[in-house]
Each structure stands twice: as structure tokens, then as C-alpha cells.
Coordinates of C-alpha atoms in Angstrom, one line a residue:
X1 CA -7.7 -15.3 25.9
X2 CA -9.2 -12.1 24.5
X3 CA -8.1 -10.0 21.6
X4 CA -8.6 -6.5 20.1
X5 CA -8.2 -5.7 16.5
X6 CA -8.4 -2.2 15.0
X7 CA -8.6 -1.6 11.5
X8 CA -9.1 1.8 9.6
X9 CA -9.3 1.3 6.0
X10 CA -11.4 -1.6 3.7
X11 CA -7.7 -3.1 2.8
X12 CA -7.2 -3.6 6.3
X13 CA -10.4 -4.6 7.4
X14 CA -10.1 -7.6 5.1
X15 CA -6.3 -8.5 6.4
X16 CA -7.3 -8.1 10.0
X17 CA -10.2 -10.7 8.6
X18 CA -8.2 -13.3 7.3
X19 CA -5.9 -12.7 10.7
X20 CA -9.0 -13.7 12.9
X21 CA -10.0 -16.4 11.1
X22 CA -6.5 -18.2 12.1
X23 CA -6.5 -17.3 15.3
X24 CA -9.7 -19.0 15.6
X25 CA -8.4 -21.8 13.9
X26 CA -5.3 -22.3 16.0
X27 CA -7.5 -21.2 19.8
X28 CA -11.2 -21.6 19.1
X29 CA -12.1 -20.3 22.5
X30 CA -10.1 -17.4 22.3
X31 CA -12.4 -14.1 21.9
X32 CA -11.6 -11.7 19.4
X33 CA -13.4 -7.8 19.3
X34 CA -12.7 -5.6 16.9
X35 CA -12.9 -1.8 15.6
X36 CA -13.0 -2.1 11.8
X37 CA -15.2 -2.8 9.3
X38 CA -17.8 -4.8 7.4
X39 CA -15.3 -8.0 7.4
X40 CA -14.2 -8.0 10.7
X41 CA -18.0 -7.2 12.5
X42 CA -18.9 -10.6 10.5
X43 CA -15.9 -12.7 12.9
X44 CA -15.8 -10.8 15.9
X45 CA -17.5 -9.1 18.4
X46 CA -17.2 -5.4 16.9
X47 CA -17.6 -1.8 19.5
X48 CA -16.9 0.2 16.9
X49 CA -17.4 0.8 13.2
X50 CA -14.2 2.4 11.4
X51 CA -15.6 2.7 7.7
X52 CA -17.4 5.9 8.3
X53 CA -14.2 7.2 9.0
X54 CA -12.5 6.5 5.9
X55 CA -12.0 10.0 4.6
X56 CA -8.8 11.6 2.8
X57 CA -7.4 15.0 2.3
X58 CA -6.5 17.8 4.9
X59 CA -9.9 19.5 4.7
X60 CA -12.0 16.5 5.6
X61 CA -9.9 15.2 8.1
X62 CA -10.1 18.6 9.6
X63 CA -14.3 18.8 9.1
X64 CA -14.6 15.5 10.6
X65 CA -12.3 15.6 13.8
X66 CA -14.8 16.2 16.2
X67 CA -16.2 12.6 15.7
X68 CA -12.9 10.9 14.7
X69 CA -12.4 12.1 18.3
X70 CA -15.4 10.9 19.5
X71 CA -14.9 7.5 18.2
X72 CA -11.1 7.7 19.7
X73 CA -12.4 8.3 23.2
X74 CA -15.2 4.8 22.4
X75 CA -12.6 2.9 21.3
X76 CA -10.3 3.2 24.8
X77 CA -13.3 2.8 27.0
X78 CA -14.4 0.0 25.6
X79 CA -11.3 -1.6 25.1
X80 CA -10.4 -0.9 29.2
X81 CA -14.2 -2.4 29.7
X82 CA -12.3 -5.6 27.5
X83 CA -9.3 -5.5 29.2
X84 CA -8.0 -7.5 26.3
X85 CA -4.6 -9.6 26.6
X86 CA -3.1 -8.5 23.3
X87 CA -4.2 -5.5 20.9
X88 CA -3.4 -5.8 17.0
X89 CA -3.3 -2.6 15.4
X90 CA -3.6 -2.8 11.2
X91 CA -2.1 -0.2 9.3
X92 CA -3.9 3.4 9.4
X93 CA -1.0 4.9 11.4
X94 CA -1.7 8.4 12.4
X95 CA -4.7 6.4 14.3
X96 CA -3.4 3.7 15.8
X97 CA -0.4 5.0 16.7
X98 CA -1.9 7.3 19.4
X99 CA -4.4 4.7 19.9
X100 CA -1.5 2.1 21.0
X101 CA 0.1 5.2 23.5
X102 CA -3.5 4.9 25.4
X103 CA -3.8 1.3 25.4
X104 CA -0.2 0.2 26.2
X105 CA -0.4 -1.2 30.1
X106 CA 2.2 -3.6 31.7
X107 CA 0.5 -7.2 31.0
X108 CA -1.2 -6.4 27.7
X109 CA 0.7 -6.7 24.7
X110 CA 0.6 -4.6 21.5
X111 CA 1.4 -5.7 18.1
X112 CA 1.7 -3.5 15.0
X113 CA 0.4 -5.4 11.7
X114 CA 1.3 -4.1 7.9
X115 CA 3.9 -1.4 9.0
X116 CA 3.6 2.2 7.7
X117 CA 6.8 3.3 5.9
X118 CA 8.8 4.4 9.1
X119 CA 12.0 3.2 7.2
X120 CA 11.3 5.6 4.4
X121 CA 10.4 8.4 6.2
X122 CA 9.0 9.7 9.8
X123 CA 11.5 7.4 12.1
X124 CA 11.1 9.2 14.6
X125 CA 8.0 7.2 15.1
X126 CA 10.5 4.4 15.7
X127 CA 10.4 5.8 19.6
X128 CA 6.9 5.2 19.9
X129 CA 7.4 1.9 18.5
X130 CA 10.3 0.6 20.7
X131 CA 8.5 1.8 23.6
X132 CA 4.6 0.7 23.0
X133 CA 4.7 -2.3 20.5
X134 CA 5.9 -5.5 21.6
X135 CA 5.9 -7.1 17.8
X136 CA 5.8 -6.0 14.4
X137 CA 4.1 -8.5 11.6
X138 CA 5.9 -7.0 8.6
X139 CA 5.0 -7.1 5.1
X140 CA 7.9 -6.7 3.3
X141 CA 11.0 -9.1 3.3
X142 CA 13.2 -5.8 4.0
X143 CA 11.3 -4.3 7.0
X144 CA 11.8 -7.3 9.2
X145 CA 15.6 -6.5 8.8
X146 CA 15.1 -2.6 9.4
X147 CA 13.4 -3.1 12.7
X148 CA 15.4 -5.7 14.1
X149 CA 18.3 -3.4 13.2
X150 CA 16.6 -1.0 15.4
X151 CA 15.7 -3.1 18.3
X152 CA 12.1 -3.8 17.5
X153 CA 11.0 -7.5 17.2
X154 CA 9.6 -8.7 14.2
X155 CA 8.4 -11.2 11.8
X156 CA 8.3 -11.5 8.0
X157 CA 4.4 -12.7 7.6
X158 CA 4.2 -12.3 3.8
X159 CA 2.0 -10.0 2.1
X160 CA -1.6 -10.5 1.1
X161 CA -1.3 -9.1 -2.3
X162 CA 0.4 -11.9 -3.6
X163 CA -2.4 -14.1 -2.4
X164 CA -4.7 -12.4 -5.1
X165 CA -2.9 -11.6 -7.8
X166 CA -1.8 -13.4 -10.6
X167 CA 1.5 -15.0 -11.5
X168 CA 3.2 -13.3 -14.6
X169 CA 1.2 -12.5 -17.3
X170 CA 2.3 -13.9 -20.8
X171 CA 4.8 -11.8 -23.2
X172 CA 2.8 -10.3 -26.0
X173 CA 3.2 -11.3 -29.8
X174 CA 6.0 -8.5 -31.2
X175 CA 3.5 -7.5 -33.8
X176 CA 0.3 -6.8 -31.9
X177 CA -0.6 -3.2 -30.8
X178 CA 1.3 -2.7 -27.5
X179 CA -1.2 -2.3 -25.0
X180 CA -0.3 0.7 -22.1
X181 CA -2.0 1.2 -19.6
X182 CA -2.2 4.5 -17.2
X183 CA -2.6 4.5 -13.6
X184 CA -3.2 7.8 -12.2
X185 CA -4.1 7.1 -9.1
X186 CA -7.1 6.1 -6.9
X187 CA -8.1 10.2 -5.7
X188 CA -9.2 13.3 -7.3
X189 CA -6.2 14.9 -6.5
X190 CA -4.0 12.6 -7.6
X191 CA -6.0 12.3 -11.3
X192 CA -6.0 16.1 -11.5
X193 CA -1.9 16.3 -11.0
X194 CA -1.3 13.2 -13.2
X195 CA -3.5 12.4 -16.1
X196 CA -3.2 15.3 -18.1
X197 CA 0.2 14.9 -18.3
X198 CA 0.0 11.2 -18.4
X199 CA -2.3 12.3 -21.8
X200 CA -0.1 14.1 -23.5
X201 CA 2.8 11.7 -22.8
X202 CA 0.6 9.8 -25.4
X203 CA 0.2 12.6 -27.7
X204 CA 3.3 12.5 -27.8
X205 CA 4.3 8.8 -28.8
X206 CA 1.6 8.7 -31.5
X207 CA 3.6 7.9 -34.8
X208 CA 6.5 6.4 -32.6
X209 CA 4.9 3.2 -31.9
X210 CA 1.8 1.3 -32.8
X211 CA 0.0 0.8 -28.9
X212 CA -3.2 1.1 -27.7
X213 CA -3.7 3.6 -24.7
X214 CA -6.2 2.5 -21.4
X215 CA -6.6 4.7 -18.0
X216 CA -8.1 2.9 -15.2
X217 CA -10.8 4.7 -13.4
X218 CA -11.7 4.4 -9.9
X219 CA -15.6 3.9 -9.7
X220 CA -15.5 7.1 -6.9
X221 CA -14.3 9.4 -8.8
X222 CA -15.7 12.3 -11.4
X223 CA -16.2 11.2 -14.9
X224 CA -15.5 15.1 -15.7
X225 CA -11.9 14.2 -14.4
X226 CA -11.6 12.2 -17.6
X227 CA -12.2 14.3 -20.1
X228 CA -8.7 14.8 -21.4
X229 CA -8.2 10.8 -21.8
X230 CA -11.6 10.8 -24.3
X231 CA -10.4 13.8 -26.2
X232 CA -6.4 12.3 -26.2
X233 CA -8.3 8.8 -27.3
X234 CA -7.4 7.0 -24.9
X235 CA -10.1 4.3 -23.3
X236 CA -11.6 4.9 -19.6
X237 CA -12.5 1.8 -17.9
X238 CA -13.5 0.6 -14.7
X239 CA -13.1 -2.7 -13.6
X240 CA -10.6 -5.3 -12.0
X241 CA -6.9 -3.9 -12.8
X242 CA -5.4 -7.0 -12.0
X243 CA -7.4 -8.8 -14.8
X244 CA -6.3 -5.4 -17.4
X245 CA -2.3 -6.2 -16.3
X246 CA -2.9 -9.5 -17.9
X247 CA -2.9 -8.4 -21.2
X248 CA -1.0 -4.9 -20.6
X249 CA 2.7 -4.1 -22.0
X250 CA 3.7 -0.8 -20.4
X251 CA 1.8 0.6 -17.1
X252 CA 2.5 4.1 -16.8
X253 CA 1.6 4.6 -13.0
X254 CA 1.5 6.9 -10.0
X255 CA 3.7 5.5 -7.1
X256 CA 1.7 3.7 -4.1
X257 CA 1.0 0.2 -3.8
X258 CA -0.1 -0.6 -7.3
X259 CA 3.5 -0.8 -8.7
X260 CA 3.6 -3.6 -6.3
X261 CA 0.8 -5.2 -7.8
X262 CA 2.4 -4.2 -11.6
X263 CA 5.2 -5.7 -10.3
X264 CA 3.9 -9.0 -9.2
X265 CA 1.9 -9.1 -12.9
X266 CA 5.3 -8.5 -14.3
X267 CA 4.1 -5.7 -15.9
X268 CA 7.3 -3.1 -16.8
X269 CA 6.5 0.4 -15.6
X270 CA 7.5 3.4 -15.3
X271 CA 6.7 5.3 -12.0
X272 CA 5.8 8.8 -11.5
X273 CA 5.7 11.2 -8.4
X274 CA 4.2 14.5 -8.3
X275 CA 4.0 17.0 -5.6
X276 CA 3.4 20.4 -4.5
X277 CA 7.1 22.3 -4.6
X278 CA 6.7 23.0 -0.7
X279 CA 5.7 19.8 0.0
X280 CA 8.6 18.3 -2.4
X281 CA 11.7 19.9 -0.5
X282 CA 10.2 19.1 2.4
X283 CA 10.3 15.6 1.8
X284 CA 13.2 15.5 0.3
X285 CA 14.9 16.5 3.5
X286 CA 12.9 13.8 5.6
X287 CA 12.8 11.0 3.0
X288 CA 15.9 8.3 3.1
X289 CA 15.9 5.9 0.8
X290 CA 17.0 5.7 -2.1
X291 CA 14.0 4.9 -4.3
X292 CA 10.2 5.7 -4.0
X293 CA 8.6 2.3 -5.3
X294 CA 8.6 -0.6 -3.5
X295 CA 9.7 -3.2 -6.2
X296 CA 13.0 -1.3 -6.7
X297 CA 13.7 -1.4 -2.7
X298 CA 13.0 -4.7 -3.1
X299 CA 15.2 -5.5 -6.1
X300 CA 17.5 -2.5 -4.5
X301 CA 18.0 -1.2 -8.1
X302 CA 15.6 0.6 -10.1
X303 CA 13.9 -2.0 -12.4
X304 CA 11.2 0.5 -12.9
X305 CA 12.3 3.9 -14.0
X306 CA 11.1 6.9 -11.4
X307 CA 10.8 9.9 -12.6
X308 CA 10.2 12.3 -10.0
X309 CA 9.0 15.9 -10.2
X310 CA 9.5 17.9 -13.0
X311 CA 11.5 14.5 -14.5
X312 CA 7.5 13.8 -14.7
X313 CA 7.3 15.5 -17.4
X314 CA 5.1 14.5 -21.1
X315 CA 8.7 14.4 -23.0
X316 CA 10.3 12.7 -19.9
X317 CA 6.9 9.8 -19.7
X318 CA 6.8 9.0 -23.4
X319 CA 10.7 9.0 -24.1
X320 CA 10.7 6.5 -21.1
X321 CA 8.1 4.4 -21.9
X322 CA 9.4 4.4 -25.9
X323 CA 13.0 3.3 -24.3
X324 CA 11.2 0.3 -22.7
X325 CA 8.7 -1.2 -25.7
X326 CA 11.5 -0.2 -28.3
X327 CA 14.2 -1.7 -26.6
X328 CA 13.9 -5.8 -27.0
X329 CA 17.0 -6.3 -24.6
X330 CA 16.0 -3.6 -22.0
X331 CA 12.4 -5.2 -21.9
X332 CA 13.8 -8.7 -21.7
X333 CA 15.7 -7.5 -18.6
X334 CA 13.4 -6.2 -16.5
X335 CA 10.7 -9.3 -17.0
X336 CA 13.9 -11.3 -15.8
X337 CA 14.0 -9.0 -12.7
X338 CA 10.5 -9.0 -12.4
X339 CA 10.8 -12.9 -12.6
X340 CA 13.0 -12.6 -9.3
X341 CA 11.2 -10.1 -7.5
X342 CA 8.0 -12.6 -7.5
X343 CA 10.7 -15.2 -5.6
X344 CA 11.4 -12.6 -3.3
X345 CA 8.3 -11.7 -1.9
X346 CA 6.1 -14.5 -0.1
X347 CA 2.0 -15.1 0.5
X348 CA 0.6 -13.7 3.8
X349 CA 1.0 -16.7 6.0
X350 CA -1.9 -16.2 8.7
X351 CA -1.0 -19.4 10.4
X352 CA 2.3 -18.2 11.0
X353 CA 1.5 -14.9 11.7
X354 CA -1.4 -16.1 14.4
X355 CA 1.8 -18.2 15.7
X356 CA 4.0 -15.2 16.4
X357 CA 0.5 -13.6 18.0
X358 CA 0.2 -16.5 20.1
X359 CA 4.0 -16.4 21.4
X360 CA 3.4 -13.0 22.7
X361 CA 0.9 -14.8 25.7
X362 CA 2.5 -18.3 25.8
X363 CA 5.8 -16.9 27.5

């Protein structure tokens, strides 16, 4: 059997990793190539190195099409030189999804692992996925639902955060400093909309409770872009977050992935998320669910307060946050939840999901 595995982004790269390495474990003759990153070249036989393609925003996507073309065009040549018997696409979307419309031929079979967020938005790239992917390994305990709703096999396979991080952390004495800790986000963008509001949230709670104030900062970025924590007092660190939620009250956090991670630290938090206006009524005409973070989809109520937009505001953040830490009965609930929402969610199972991989060719 032979196998081809595309992954886009470091995350993936090391998912699609720990993939390999059971499907070696369940057929060690089976041989596995691979178009991905540092991880992946190390178990695989790689014809093409995705890393140098990890770039973000509009403009550098833009400046850099020529070879993320280039590198498209490799990718399907060598694959038909392959002629693998199943193709496992990881994440990074707008790429594999017109990848998978290339590859797709009758006797090869396509599977789709770590879904993007069709049932939040953009279903109309459920088409393309009822017609080219013959499974999806899902992530979260809801998406295996949503797609066979619509059709589309799939399998629950657990997710690969909760492999990594902690259990919950332990509740703090009542007369320590409350520790909060800010999350602005992983890009300069992001940092530039958020922290300086994020800032004078805590200018704002000063004299309202006694905490201590922390911002993570991602080693890529600007120092300069953290000015306005050093002059609100607040401490800038880099580091592993996941040891910081350990010994954190309150995150205050820009929505992606890491209020999954807050959430599996049983960290209360509340969620913000900041757009342009254009881009804000656009997607609130495409976006259909009815909360933005995934613990509260998973908990389908909203354990962690969103506040979206110009509800984003300082006033909105600190009286929020000071509703939380100065509420004993309001905090107690939401570890509870929080409690549940770690029996919800499951550890990435590789064994089972190099089973369902496996079932694809066995049948």
C-alpha cells in the first residue's frame, strides 16, 4: 500500500506525524510520502517541503503566489508519479482543498484530517467534500454529527491537544493576588487590534481587585508591539502558555484555538473578537452558529462570556472579567462546566484513526 500525506502548517505537520507513525505500526510495509514539514520528512519519504510556505495575511499570500503555485503544480506531478492508494490531507484548507479536486481519481481514496470549520461558516465547501473526500477524521465530538447529517462519513478520532495539556489546574487560595492573564493573539495584527484595549481593560480594574496582570508574547513578534503592556504594568513573557494557565485565574483571550486549550486548563475566560466593520457584517451574514468559541459549542451554552465587536470594549473586558473573580458562585460554576467539558472531549486516538484509514482499502 502507498500513502500521501499533505500538511501545511507546524501543528499539522506534527499531527500528520503522530498519524504515520501508526500506520506504520498497524502495516509496516505500507509506504508513506509526504508534503509537510520537518516532522513528517523524518517518517516518510517527503517531495515537497510545505514550511517555507507558511505565510499569513492577504499581502504575502499575494507576493508569494507564484511559488505557492509552483509548489501546487510539484505536488500533483509527483503524486500521479506515486500513484498513491489513499491521500490524507491535514488541515490548511484553502490548499488542500483544490489540491484534493486534482488528485481525486476513481480507485484512490481521499481523506480529510482536522476539519476546517465548514459547519461555522463556508458550507458551501460541503459540495466539494461530498464529492472528493471519501472520509473525514474529525476533531471535535460535534463535527462527526454535522457531517454525517450531511452525508459525509466520518469518525470522531479525538483531538491532539488534550494529549499535551494538562488536566485542571488547582483553584487558587481566595486571598492571593488573582493572576490574569492576556492572550492577544499569535499575529501582529491581531496584537495591534487587541492589546491596547486588552491594557486599558486593566487600567481599568486597578482598585477593584487585587490581581496581577501577564500578556503572552509570541517569540515572532515585535517587542515595540508591547509597549502599552510595560507602560499599563503589566508583565510580557514568552514561554510555554500551558505551563502559565497552571497558575492563572482569569485569561482574557482572543478567540482561536487557545480557548480550547484555556478550556482544557480550566481556566475561566472571557473571549473577544475584533474585526474590521466590512469584514464584520460580512460574516455575520455567512457565520451560523451560535457562538464563536469552541468550548461553548461544545458545552452548547456560553460558559465563557464573548464579547464581540464593539461589546469588546475596555468597560465591557474589565466589568466582565470583575463579574467572574468577584462572583464566588459564578466562578464555581463555570470550573464545574469546565470539569465536564474535559469528559467531553477525548485524546487523538492514532490507532483508531490509522484503523478508519485502513477500512478505506480493506473493502
Amino acid at each position: 500500500m502507498k500513502l500521501f500525506i499533505v500538511a501545511g502548517e507546524p501543528s499539522g505537520d506534527m499531527h500528520a506525524t503522530e498519524l504515520v507513525h501508526a500506520l506504520k505500526a498497524k502495516s509496516p510495509d505500507i509506504d508513506v510520502y509526504s508534503a509537510g514539514g520537518p516532522e513528517l520528512a523524518a517518517c516518510s519519504t517527503q517531495v515537497a517541503d510545505l514550511a517555507s510556505l507558511a505565510v499569513t495575511g492577504f499581502l504575502e499570500v499575494i507576493s508569494y503566489l507564484p511559488t505557492i503555485i509552483r509548489m501546487f503544480n510539484h505536488i500533483v506531478a509527483e503524486v500521479e508519479k506515486i500513484d498513491p492508494d489513499v491521500v490524507v490531507f491535514t488541515d490548511y484548507p484553502d490548499f488542500n482543498f483544490r489540491l484534493a479536486k486534482r488528485l481525486a481519481k476513481p480507485g484512490r481514496k481521499l481523506v480529510y484530517f482536522i476539519s476546517p470549520q465548514l459547519w461555522a461558516w463556508r458550507k458551501g465547501r460541503l459540495k466539494l467534500v461530498k464529492k472528493f473526500i471519501d472520509k473525514m477524521l474529525v476533531i471535535f465530538p460535534f463535527e462527526e454529527a454535522f457531517y454525517r447529517e450531511n452525508g459525509v462519513e466520518a469518525a470522531f478520532v479525538g483531538n491532539p491537544l488534550v494529549n499535551t495539556i494538562p488536566a485542571m489546574k488547582e483553584i487558587s487560595a481566595g486571598d492571593a493576588p488573582r493572576r490574569i492573564l492576556l492572550l492577544p493573539g499569535s499575529r501582529t495584527k491581531e496584537v495591534k487590534s487587541n492589546l491596547p484595549t486588552m491594557c486599558d481593560a486593566k487600567l481599568r480594574m486597578e482598585g477593584r481587585i487585587d490581581a496581577e496582570f501577564s500578556v503572552l508574547k509570541h517569540p515572532s513578534l515585535d517587542p515595540a508591539l508591547f509597549e502599552c503592556a510595560h507602560e499599563a504594568g503589566i508583565r510580557v513573557f514568552e514561554g510555554n502558555p500551558h505551563q502559565e494557565f497552571q497558575s492563572t485565574d482569569l485569561a482574557i483571550a482572543c478567540s482561536g484555538t487557545v480557548t480550547f486549550e484555556l478550556a482544557l486548563s480550566g481556566v475561566p475566560t472571557v473571549v473577544l473578537y475584533r474585526m474590521s466593520p466590512v469584514t464584520y457584517h460580512i460574516a455575520k451574514t455567512l457565520v451560523r452558529v451560535d457562538a464563536i468559541s469552541i468550548p461553548n459549542l461544545i458545552l452548547k451554552h456560553h460558559v465563557f462570556p464573548e464579547l464581540i465587536q464593539d461589546a469588546a470594549s475596555p468597560e465591557g473586558i474589565a466589568e466582565e472579567a470583575l463579574s467572574i473573580l468577584n462572583n464566588p458562585e459564578r466562578l464555581a460554576e463555570i470550573r464545574q462546566e469546565l470539569a465536564r467539558f474535559r469528559t467531553l472531549v477525548k485524546a487523538f486516538d492514532a490507532d483508531y484513526a490509522a484503523r478508519e484509514v485502513f477500512s478505506l482499502v480493506e473493502t
